[in-house]
PDB file of C-alpha atoms in Angstrom:
ATOM      1  CA  MET W   5       0.053  -0.324   0.057  1.00  0.00           C
ATOM      2  CA  PRO W   6       1.465   3.601  -0.569  1.00  0.00           C
ATOM      3  CA  GLN W   7       2.179   5.617   1.935  1.00  0.00           C
ATOM      4  CA  SER W   8      -0.987   7.874   0.997  1.00  0.00           C
ATOM      5  CA  GLY W   9      -3.307   4.772   0.629  1.00  0.00           C
ATOM      6  CA  GLY W  10      -3.837   4.506   4.554  1.00  0.00           C
ATOM      7  CA  GLY W  11      -5.332   8.183   4.201  1.00  0.00           C
ATOM      8  CA  LEU W  12      -7.924   6.561   1.943  1.00  0.00           C
ATOM      9  CA  LEU W  13      -9.632   4.930   5.216  1.00  0.00           C
ATOM     10  CA  ALA W  14     -12.463   6.549   7.009  1.00  0.00           C
ATOM     11  CA  GLN W  15     -11.885   7.276  10.508  1.00  0.00           C
ATOM     12  CA  GLY W  16     -12.505   3.738  12.489  1.00  0.00           C
ATOM     13  CA  GLY W  17     -11.764   1.922   9.385  1.00  0.00           C
ATOM     14  CA  SER W  18     -10.000  -1.401   8.747  1.00  0.00           C
ATOM     15  CA  LEU W  19      -6.924  -2.214   6.711  1.00  0.00           C
ATOM     16  CA  VAL W  20      -7.220  -6.354   6.148  1.00  0.00           C
ATOM     17  CA  SER W  21      -3.990  -7.974   4.650  1.00  0.00           C
ATOM     18  CA  TYR W  22      -4.447 -11.329   3.094  1.00  0.00           C
ATOM     19  CA  GLY W  23      -1.079 -12.444   3.289  1.00  0.00           C
ATOM     20  CA  ASP W  24       1.659 -11.458   1.370  1.00  0.00           C
ATOM     21  CA  LEU W  25      -0.090 -10.888  -2.265  1.00  0.00           C
ATOM     22  CA  SER W  26       1.649  -7.769  -3.556  1.00  0.00           C
ATOM     23  CA  GLY W  27       4.717  -8.953  -2.114  1.00  0.00           C
ATOM     24  CA  GLN W  28       5.288  -5.138  -0.986  1.00  0.00           C
ATOM     25  CA  PRO W  29       5.560  -4.053   2.791  1.00  0.00           C
ATOM     26  CA  ILE W  30       2.687  -2.312   4.015  1.00  0.00           C
ATOM     27  CA  SER W  31       3.473   1.381   4.619  1.00  0.00           C
ATOM     28  CA  VAL W  32       1.059   3.352   6.973  1.00  0.00           C
ATOM     29  CA  PRO W  33       1.953   6.105   8.900  1.00  0.00           C
ATOM     30  CA  ALA W  34       1.503   5.257  12.782  1.00  0.00           C
ATOM     31  CA  LEU W  35       0.169   8.244  13.581  1.00  0.00           C
ATOM     32  CA  TYR W  36      -3.389   7.132  11.901  1.00  0.00           C
ATOM     33  CA  PHE W  37      -3.880   3.893  14.059  1.00  0.00           C
ATOM     34  CA  SER W  38      -4.201   6.201  17.323  1.00  0.00           C
ATOM     35  CA  THR W  39      -5.624   9.578  15.765  1.00  0.00           C
ATOM     36  CA  ARG W  40      -8.107   8.105  13.389  1.00  0.00           C
ATOM     37  CA  ASP W  41      -8.637   4.647  14.894  1.00  0.00           C
ATOM     38  CA  ILE W  42      -7.759   2.591  12.387  1.00  0.00           C
ATOM     39  CA  ARG W  43      -7.510  -0.953  12.646  1.00  0.00           C
ATOM     40  CA  LEU W  44      -4.971  -3.756  10.958  1.00  0.00           C
ATOM     41  CA  SER W  45      -6.176  -7.339  10.590  1.00  0.00           C
ATOM     42  CA  GLY W  46      -4.775 -10.323   9.197  1.00  0.00           C
ATOM     43  CA  VAL W  47      -6.532 -13.565   7.605  1.00  0.00           C
ATOM     44  CA  THR W  48      -4.524 -16.683   6.555  1.00  0.00           C
ATOM     45  CA  VAL W  49      -6.543 -20.118   4.923  1.00  0.00           C
ATOM     46  CA  GLY W  50      -4.897 -21.939   8.347  1.00  0.00           C
ATOM     47  CA  ARG W  51      -7.403 -19.779  10.549  1.00  0.00           C
ATOM     48  CA  TRP W  52     -10.351 -19.801   7.912  1.00  0.00           C
ATOM     49  CA  VAL W  53     -10.948 -23.918   7.475  1.00  0.00           C
ATOM     50  CA  GLY W  54     -11.494 -23.344  12.129  1.00  0.00           C
ATOM     51  CA  LEU W  55     -14.704 -20.824  10.638  1.00  0.00           C
ATOM     52  CA  PRO W  56     -18.303 -22.338  10.576  1.00  0.00           C
ATOM     53  CA  MET W  57     -18.917 -23.815   7.655  1.00  0.00           C
ATOM     54  CA  LYS W  58     -21.978 -21.652   7.137  1.00  0.00           C
ATOM     55  CA  ILE W  59     -19.287 -18.564   6.903  1.00  0.00           C
ATOM     56  CA  ARG W  60     -16.999 -20.807   4.366  1.00  0.00           C
ATOM     57  CA  LYS W  61     -19.583 -21.630   2.124  1.00  0.00           C
ATOM     58  CA  VAL W  62     -20.343 -17.543   1.254  1.00  0.00           C
ATOM     59  CA  ASP W  63     -16.815 -17.332   0.854  1.00  0.00           C
ATOM     60  CA  LEU W  64     -16.142 -19.574  -1.142  1.00  0.00           C
ATOM     61  CA  LYS W  65     -19.268 -18.909  -3.390  1.00  0.00           C
ATOM     62  CA  LEU W  66     -18.014 -14.960  -3.264  1.00  0.00           C
ATOM     63  CA  ALA W  67     -14.236 -16.144  -4.468  1.00  0.00           C
ATOM     64  CA  LEU W  68     -15.874 -18.427  -7.415  1.00  0.00           C
ATOM     65  CA  GLU W  69     -18.319 -15.666  -8.455  1.00  0.00           C
ATOM     66  CA  LEU W  70     -15.125 -13.085  -9.068  1.00  0.00           C
ATOM     67  CA  ALA W  71     -13.475 -15.528 -10.233  1.00  0.00           C
ATOM     68  CA  ALA W  72     -15.755 -15.927 -13.108  1.00  0.00           C
ATOM     69  CA  SER W  73     -16.545 -12.594 -13.309  1.00  0.00           C
ATOM     70  CA  LYS W  74     -13.479 -10.870 -13.176  1.00  0.00           C
ATOM     71  CA  PRO W  75     -10.713 -13.096 -13.660  1.00  0.00           C
ATOM     72  CA  GLU W  76      -8.479  -9.827 -14.589  1.00  0.00           C
ATOM     73  CA  LEU W  77      -8.124  -9.893 -10.007  1.00  0.00           C
ATOM     74  CA  PHE W  78      -6.689 -13.825 -10.496  1.00  0.00           C
ATOM     75  CA  PRO W  79      -3.511 -13.215 -12.937  1.00  0.00           C
ATOM     76  CA  VAL W  80      -1.977 -16.462 -14.061  1.00  0.00           C
ATOM     77  CA  GLU W  81       1.880 -16.748 -14.458  1.00  0.00           C
ATOM     78  CA  GLN W  82       2.206 -20.303 -15.121  1.00  0.00           C
ATOM     79  CA  THR W  83      -0.224 -23.618 -15.011  1.00  0.00           C
ATOM     80  CA  PHE W  84       1.915 -27.058 -14.400  1.00  0.00           C
ATOM     81  CA  ASP W  85       1.452 -30.729 -14.430  1.00  0.00           C
ATOM     82  CA  LEU W  86       0.840 -32.427 -10.950  1.00  0.00           C
ATOM     83  CA  ALA W  87       4.384 -33.762 -11.915  1.00  0.00           C
ATOM     84  CA  ASP W  88       6.054 -30.714 -12.083  1.00  0.00           C
ATOM     85  CA  VAL W  89       5.286 -29.460  -8.794  1.00  0.00           C
ATOM     86  CA  GLY W  90       9.228 -28.963  -7.882  1.00  0.00           C
ATOM     87  CA  GLN W  91       8.979 -26.504 -10.709  1.00  0.00           C
ATOM     88  CA  ALA W  92       6.247 -24.733  -9.886  1.00  0.00           C
ATOM     89  CA  VAL W  93       7.732 -24.178  -6.097  1.00  0.00           C
ATOM     90  CA  ALA W  94      10.275 -22.950  -7.786  1.00  0.00           C
ATOM     91  CA  LEU W  95       8.414 -20.019  -9.678  1.00  0.00           C
ATOM     92  CA  VAL W  96       6.369 -19.318  -6.460  1.00  0.00           C
ATOM     93  CA  GLU W  97       9.572 -18.497  -4.937  1.00  0.00           C
ATOM     94  CA  LYS W  98      11.082 -16.173  -7.773  1.00  0.00           C
ATOM     95  CA  PRO W  99      11.227 -12.872  -7.450  1.00  0.00           C
ATOM     96  CA  GLY W 100       9.513 -10.475  -9.724  1.00  0.00           C
ATOM     97  CA  LYS W 101       6.710 -12.968  -9.868  1.00  0.00           C
ATOM     98  CA  SER W 102       3.582 -11.245 -11.640  1.00  0.00           C
ATOM     99  CA  GLY W 103       0.606 -13.909 -10.983  1.00  0.00           C
ATOM    100  CA  THR W 104      -0.633 -16.888  -9.315  1.00  0.00           C
ATOM    101  CA  VAL W 105       1.274 -20.599  -9.667  1.00  0.00           C
ATOM    102  CA  LEU W 106      -1.015 -23.064 -11.181  1.00  0.00           C
ATOM    103  CA  ILE W 107      -0.847 -27.045 -10.145  1.00  0.00           C
ATOM    104  CA  ALA W 108      -3.303 -29.133 -12.462  1.00  0.00           C
ATOM    105  CA  SER W 109      -4.104 -32.819 -12.653  1.00  0.00           C
ATOM    106  CA  ARG W 110      -4.399 -33.252 -16.726  1.00  0.00           C
TER     107      ARG W 110
END
């Protein structure tokens, strides 16, 4: 998030981080948290699986709708066959990667 990005949050707003999707550090002036009551939250798949099934079903439905209607939100760097999982892992860790690495069983 750019330095000025935190300024876009409303008083009492929340910044939710979904992991390291951008690969960039989050940069928000510390003063925003205290003077504007801004909150920072994180979401991980590890904790998500512990949520009630009803919530997970709604989340999955939304994710599938987004993937179908807005594919530009999910750029794919490369798709690998299941037998090439080692190459896929190497690409995931490669600096400058610009999309998701997929593994498919063909």
